[in-house]
Coordinates of C-alpha atoms and ligand atoms in Angstrom, one line a residue:
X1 CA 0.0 0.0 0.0
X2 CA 0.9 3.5 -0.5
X3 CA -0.5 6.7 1.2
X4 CA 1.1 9.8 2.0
X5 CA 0.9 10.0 5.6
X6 CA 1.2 6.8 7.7
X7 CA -0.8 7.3 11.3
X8 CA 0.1 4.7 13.8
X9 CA -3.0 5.4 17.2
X10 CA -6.3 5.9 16.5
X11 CA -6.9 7.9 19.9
X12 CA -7.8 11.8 19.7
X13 CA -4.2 12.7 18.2
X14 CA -4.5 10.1 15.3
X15 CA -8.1 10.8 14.5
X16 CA -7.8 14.4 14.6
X17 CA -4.9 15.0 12.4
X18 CA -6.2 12.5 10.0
X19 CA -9.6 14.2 9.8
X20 CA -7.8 17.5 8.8
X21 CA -5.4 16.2 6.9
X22 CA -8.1 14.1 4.6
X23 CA -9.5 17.8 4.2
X24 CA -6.9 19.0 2.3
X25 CA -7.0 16.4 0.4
X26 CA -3.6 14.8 1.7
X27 CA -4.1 11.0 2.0
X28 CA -3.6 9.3 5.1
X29 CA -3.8 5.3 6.7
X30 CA -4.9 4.7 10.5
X31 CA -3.7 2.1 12.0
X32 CA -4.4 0.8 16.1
X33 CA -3.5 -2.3 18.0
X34 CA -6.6 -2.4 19.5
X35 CA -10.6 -2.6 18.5
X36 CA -12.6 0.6 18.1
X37 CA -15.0 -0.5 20.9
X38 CA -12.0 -1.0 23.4
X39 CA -10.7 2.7 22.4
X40 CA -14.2 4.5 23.0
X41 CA -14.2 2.4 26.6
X42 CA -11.3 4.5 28.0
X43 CA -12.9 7.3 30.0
X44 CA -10.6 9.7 30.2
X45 CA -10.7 13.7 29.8
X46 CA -13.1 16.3 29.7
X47 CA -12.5 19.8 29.9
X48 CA -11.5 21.1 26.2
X49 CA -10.2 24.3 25.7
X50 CA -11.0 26.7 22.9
X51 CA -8.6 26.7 20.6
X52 CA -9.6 23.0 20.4
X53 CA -12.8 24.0 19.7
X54 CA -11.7 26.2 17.0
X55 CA -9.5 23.0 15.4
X56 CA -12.5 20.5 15.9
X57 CA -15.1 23.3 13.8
X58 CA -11.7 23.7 11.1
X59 CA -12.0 19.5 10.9
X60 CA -16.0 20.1 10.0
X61 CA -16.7 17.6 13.5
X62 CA -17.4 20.3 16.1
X63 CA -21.6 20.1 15.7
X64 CA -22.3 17.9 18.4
X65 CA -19.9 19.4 20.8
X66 CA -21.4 23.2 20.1
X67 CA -24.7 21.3 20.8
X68 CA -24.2 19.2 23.8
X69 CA -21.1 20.1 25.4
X70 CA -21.4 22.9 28.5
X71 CA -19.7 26.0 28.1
X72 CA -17.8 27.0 31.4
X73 CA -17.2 30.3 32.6
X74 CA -16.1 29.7 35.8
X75 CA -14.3 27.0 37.9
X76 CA -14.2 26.4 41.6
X77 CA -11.7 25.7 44.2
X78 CA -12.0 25.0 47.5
X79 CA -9.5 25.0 50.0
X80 CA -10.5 23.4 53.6
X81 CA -13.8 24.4 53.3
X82 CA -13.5 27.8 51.5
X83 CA -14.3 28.3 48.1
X84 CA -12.7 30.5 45.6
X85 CA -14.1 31.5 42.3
X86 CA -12.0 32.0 39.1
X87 CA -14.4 33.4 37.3
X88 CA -12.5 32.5 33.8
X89 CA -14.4 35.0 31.5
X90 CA -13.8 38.1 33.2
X91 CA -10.3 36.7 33.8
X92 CA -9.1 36.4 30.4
X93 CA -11.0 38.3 28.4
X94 CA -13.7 36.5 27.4
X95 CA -12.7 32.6 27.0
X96 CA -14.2 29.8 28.1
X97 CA -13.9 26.1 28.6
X98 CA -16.1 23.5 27.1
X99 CA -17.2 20.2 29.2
X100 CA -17.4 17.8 26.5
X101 CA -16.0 13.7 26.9
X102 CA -13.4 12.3 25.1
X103 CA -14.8 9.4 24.5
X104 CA -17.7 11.8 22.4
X105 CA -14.7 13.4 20.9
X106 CA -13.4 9.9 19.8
X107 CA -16.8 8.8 19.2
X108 CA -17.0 11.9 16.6
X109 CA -14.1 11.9 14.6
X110 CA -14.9 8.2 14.3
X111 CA -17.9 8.7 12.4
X112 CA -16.4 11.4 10.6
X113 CA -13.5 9.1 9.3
X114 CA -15.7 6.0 8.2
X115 CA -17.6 8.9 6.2
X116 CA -14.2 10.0 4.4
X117 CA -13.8 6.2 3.2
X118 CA -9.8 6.8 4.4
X119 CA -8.7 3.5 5.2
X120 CA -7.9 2.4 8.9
X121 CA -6.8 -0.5 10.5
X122 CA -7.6 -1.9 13.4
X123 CA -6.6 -4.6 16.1
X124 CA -3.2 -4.6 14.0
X125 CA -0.6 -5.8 15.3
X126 CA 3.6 -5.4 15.4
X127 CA 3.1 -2.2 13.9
X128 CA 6.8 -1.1 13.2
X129 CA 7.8 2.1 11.4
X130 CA 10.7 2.0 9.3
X131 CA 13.3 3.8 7.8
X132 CA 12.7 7.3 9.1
X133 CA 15.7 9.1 8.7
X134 CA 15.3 8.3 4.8
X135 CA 13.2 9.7 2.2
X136 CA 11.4 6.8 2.0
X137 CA 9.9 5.5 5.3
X138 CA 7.3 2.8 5.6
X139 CA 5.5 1.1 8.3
X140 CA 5.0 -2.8 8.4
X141 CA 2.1 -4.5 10.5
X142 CA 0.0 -7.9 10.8
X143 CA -3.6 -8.0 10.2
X144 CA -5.7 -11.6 10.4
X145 CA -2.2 -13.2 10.4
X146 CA -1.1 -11.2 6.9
X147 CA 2.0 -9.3 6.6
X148 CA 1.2 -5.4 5.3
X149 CA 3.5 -2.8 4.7
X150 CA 2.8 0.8 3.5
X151 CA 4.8 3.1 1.7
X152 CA 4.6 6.6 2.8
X153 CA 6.1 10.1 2.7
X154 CA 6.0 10.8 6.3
X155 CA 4.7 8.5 10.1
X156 CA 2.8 10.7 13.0
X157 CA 3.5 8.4 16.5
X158 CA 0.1 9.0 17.6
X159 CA 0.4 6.2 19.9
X160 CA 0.0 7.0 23.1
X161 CA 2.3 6.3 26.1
X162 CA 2.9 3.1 25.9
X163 CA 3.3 3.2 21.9
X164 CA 5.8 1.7 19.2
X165 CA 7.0 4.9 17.6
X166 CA 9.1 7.1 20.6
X167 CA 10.5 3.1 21.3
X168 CA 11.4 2.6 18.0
X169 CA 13.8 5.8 17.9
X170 CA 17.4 4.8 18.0
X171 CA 18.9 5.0 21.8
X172 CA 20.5 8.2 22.2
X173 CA 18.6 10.7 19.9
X174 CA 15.7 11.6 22.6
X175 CA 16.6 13.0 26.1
X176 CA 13.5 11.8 28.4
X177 CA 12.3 13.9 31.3
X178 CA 10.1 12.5 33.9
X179 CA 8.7 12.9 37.4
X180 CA 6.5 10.5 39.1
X181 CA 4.0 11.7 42.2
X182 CA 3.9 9.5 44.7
X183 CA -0.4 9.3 44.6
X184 CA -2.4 8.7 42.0
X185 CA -6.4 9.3 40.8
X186 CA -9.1 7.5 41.4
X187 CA -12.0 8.1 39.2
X188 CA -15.6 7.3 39.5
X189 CA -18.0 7.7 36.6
X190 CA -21.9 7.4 37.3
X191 CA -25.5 8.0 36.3
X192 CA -26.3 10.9 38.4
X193 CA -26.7 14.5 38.8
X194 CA -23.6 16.4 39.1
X195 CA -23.0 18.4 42.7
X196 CA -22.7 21.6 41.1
X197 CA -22.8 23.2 37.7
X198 CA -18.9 24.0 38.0
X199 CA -16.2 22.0 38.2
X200 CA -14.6 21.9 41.6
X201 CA -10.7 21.3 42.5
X202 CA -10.6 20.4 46.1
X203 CA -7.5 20.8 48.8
X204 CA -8.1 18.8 51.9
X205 CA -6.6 17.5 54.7
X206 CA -7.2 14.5 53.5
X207 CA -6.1 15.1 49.6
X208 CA -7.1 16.6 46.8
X209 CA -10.8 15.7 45.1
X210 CA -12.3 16.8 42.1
X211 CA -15.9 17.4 40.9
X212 CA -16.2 17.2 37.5
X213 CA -19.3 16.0 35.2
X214 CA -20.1 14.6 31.6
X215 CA -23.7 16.1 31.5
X216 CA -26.6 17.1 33.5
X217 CA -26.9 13.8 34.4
X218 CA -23.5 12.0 34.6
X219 CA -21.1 12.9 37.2
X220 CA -17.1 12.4 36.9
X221 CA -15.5 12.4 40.5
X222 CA -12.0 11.7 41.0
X223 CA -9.9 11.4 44.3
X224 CA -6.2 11.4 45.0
X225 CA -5.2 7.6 46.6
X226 CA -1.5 6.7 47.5
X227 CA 0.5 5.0 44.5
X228 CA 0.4 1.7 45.7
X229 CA -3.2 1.7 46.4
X230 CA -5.0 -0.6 44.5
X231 CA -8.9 -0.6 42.8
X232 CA -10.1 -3.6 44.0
X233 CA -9.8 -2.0 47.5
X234 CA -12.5 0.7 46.7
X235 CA -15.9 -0.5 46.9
X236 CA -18.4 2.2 45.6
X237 CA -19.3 2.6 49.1
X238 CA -15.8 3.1 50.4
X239 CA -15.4 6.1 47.4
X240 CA -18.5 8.3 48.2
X241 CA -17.9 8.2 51.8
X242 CA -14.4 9.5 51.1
X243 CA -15.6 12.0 48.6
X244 CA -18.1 13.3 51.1
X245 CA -15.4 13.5 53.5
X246 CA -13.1 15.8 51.6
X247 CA -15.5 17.7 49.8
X248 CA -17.3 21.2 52.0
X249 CA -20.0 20.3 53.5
X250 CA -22.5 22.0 51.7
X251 CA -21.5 19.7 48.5
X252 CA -21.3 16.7 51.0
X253 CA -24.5 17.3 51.8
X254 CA -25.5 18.0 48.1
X255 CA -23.9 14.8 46.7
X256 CA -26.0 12.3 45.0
X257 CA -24.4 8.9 45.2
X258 CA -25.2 6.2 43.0
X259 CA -23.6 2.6 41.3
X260 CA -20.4 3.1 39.4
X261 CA -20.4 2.6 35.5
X262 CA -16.7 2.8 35.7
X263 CA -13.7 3.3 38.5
X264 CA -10.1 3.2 37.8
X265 CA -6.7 4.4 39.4
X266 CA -4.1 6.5 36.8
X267 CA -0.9 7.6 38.3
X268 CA 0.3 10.2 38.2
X269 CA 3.1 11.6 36.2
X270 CA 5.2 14.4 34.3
X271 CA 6.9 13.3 31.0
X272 CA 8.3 14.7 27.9
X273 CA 10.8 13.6 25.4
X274 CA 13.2 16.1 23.1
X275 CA 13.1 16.2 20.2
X276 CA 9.8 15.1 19.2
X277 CA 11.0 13.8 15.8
X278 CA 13.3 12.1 13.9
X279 CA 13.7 12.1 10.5
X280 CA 10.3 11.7 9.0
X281 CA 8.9 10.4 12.1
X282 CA 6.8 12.5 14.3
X283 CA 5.6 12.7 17.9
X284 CA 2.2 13.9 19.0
X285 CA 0.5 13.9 22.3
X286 CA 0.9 11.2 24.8
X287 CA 3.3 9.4 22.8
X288 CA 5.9 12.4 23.4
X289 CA 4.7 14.2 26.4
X290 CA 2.2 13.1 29.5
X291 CA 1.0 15.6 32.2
X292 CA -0.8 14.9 35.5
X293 CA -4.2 15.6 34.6
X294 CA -4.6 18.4 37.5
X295 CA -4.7 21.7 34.8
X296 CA -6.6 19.4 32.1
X297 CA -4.1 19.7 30.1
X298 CA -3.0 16.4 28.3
X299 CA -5.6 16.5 25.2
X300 CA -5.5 19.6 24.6
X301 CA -1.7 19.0 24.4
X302 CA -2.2 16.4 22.0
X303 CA -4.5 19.0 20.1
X304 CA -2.2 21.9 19.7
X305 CA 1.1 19.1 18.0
X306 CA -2.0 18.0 15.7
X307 CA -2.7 21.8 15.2
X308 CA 1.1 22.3 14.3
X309 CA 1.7 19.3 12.6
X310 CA -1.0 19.4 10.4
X311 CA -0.5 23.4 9.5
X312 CA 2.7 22.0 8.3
X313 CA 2.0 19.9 6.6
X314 CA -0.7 21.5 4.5
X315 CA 1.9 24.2 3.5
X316 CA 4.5 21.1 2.6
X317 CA 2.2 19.7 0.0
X318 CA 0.9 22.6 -1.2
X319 CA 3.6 25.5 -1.0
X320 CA 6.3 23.4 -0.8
X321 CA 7.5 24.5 2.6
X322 CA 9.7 21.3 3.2
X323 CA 11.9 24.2 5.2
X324 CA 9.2 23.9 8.4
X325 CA 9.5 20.3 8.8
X326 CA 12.6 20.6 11.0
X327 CA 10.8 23.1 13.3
X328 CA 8.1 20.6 14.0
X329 CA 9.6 19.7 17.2
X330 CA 10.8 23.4 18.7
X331 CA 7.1 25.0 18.3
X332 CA 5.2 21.9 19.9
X333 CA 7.4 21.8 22.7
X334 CA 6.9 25.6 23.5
X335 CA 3.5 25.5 24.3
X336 CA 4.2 21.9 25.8
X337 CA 6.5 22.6 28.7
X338 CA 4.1 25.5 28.8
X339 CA 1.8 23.2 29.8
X340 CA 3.9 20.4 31.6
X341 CA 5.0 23.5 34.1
X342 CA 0.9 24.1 34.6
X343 CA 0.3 20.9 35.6
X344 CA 2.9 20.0 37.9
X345 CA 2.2 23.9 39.6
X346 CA -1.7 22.7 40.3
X347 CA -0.7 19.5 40.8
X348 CA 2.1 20.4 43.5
X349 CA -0.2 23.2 45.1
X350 CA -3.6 21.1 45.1
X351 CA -2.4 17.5 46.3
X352 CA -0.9 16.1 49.8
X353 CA 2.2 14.9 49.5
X354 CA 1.9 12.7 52.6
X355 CA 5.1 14.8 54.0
X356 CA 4.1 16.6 56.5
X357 CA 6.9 18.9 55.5
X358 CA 7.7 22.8 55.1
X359 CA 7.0 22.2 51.5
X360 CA 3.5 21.2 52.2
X361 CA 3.1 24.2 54.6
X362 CA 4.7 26.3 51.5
X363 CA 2.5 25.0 49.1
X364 CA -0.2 25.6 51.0
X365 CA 0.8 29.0 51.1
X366 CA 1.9 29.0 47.7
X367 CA -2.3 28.3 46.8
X368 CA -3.5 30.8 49.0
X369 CA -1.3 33.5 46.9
X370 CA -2.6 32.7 44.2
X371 CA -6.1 33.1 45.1
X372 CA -6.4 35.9 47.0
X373 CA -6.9 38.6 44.3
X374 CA -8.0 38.8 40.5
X375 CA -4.6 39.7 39.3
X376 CA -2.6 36.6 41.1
X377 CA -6.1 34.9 40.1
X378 CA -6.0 36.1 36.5
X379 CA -2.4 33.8 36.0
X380 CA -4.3 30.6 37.1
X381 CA -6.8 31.4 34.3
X382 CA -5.1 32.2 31.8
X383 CA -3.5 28.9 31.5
X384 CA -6.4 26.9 32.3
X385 CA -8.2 28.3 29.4
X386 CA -5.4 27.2 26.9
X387 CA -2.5 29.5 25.8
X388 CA -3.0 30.9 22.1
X389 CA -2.1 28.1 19.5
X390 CA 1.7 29.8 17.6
X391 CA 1.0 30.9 14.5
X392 CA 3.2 29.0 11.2
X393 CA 4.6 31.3 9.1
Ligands
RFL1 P1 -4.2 7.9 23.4 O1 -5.5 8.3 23.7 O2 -3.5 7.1 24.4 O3 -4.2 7.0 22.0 C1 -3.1 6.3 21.5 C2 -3.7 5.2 20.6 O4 -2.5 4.5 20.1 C3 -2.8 3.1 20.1 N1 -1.5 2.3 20.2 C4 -1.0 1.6 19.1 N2 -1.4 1.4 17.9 C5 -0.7 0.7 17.1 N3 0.5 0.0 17.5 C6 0.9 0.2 18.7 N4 2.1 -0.4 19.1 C7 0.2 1.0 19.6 N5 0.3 1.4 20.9 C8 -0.7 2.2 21.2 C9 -3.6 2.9 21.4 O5 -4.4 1.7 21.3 C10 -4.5 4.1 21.4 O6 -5.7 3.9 20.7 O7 -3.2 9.1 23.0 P2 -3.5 10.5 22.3 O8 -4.3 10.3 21.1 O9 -2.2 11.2 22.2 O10 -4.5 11.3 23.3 C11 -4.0 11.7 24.6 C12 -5.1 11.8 25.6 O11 -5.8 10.5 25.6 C13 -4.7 12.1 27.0 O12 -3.7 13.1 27.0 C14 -5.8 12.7 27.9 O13 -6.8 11.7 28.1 C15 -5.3 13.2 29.3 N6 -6.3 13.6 30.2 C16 -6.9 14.8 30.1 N7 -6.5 15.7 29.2 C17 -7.2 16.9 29.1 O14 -6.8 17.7 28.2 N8 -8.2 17.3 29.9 C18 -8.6 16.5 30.9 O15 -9.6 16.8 31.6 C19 -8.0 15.2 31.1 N9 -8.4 14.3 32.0 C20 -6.7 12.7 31.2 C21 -7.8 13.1 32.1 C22 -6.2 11.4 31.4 C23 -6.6 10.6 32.4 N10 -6.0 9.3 32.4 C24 -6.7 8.1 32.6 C25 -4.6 9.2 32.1 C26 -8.2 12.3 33.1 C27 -7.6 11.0 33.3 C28 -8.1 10.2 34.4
PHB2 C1 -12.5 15.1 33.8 O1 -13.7 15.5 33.8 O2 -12.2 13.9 33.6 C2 -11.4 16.0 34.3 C3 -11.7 17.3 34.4 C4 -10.7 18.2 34.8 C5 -9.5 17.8 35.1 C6 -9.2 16.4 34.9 C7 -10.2 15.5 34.5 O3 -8.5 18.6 35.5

């Protein structure tokens, strides 16, 4: 086979890129390890930022997020008891966040590539990429016990984390940065009415919480365990009393409680790789850089590389402009330690550390800085609104 852009992950990052990319006309072959179904099972983010927005209308797949996702103007966060209002619209101008799951997001673009009759691939497996520091890469794989191989121009490693594409770079090229937390997040999803309209970020004594929602009817709680701890140890029961117990007691008392449709622990961690290329080989999202999810940050991450890689290569095939291809890498990561350095501030300023040390009492103090007037305020939102998108010129 022959296309002109091979994308190995079918996640946001993949799907996303291919949609615009099949928009200009520039040809492009999906390919996953794993089923559709198994993909749209992940429940993972859901507070989107604009300029995502903006890329999702640009990919013609935004009409069901305008139409059900909520528009947020304001978060909460609540610190032993106390809450604080960033009201983001007044903050920053006039943006906004949009509540919107990424499993709809996935769900979208899904539809959206079986109607471009692009080919993908999926449950395919040894996916290798090949060749990237020639002209002429390709990218082998196994489908129903049948060796494939596609001849392409140029691979985007949309693969996630645990992917083939950042492994398959030679030792030596990349220079890995990482930090693990010593807690991680246990989520709850379920069938009932969200606590409040806003999201709320929690600090207490016993660790951080988070109220967050899928729809007027479909809650998203999360609450920060210790590494080690382990899901099976978290009865549904065991959760909401602990929710209850770190949330103020107004939204305690508020809480509707109900069976889980889904519960899981992610740990927590900050990662990034430089460069995120090599050759004709590309990194986006999770397969080059992974954020604790704190400043929901990590798909919009992912968004902003397809953003950049996808304005690039638009003006490769059709100005010629082979010259931006090395830059790939130094504008994503811009606006991506921009938003590693995000994360690990909330993270570090929201969470216990389980220390008891002077840098708990300092971060502590740290939060309480930060939310004590609109201008301290203002540099919180900001950032959690999503800095601009860099322009490619
Ligand atoms: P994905 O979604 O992991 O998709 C990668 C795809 O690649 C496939 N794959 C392979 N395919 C072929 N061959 C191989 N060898 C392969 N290895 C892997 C996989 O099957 C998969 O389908 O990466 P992508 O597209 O870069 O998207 C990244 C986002 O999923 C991630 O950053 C966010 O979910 C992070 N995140 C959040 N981000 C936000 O912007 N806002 C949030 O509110 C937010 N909340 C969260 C989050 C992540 C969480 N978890 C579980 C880590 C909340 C949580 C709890
Ligand atoms: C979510 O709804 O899953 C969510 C929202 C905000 C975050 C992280 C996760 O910061």
């Amino acid at each position: 086979m022959k296309t002109q852009v091979a994308i190995i992950g079918s996640g946001p990052s993949g799907l996303l890129l291919g949609q615009l990319l099949s928009r200009q006309g520039i040809d492009n072959i999906i390919l996953d390890r794993v089923s559709p179904e198994y993909i749209l099972g992940r429940i993972r983010a859901g507070v989107i930022e604009q300029g995502f927005v903006e890329l999702m209308k640009e990919a013609g797949v935004a009409e069901r997020m305008l139409r059900e996702g909520e528009i947020h103007h304001e978060v909460e966060i609540a610190v032993h008891g106390a809450y604080h209002t960033i009201n983001l619209t007044e903050l920053t101008g006039g943006k906004s966040v949009t509540v919107y799951g990424q499993t709809e997001i996935t769900h979208d673009l899904m539809d959206a590539r079986e109607e471009s009759g692009q080919l993908s691939y999926y449950e395919a497996e040894n996916v290798v990429p090949h060749d990237m520091k020639s002209d002429k890469p390709y990218v082998t794989f196994e489908k129903d016990g049948e060796e494939h191989r596609i001849d392409c121009d140029y691979i985007a490693g949309c693969d996630g984390f645990h992917g083939v594409c950042r492994q398959s770079i030679p030792a030596g090229v990349l220079t890995e940065y990482e930090r693990v937390y010593p807690f991680g997040w246990l989520g709850l999803l379920s069938d009932t009415p969200p606590v409040n309209f806003e999201l709320i970020y929690v600090k207490s004594d016993e660790g951080f919480a988070l109220c967050s929602k899928r729809s007027a009817s479909r809650s998203r709680y999360y609450i920060q365990v210790p590494l080690d701890e382990k899901v099976e140890n978290w009865s549904d029961d065991r959760f909401w009393e602990e929710l209850k117990h770190r949330l103020p007691e107004d939204a305690a008392q508020r809480l509707v409680t109900g069976p889980s449709l889904e519960k899981s622990i992610a740990p927590l961690r900050s990662f990034v790789v430089e460069p995120m290329q090599h050759g004709r080989l590309f990194l986006l999202g999770d397969a080059a850089h992974i954020v604790p999810p704190t400043g929901a940050k990590g798909l919009n991450l992912a968004a902003s590389d397809v953003n950049t890689l996808y304005r690039i290569l638009t003006k490769v095939y059709k100005e010629g402009r082979t010259d931006l291809l090395a830059r790939y890498s130094e504008i994503t990561l811009r606006r991506v330690w921009h938003g590693v350095r995000f994360s690990w501030w909330m993270t570090n300023m929201l969470h216990h550390f389980y220390s008891d040390s002077i840098e708990d009492k300092i971060r502590d103090s740290e939060l309480n800085f930060f939310l004590a007037s609109d201008h301290r305020r203002r540099i919180l939102a900001e950032q959690y609104v999503g800095l601009p998108y860099e322009d490619i010129a």
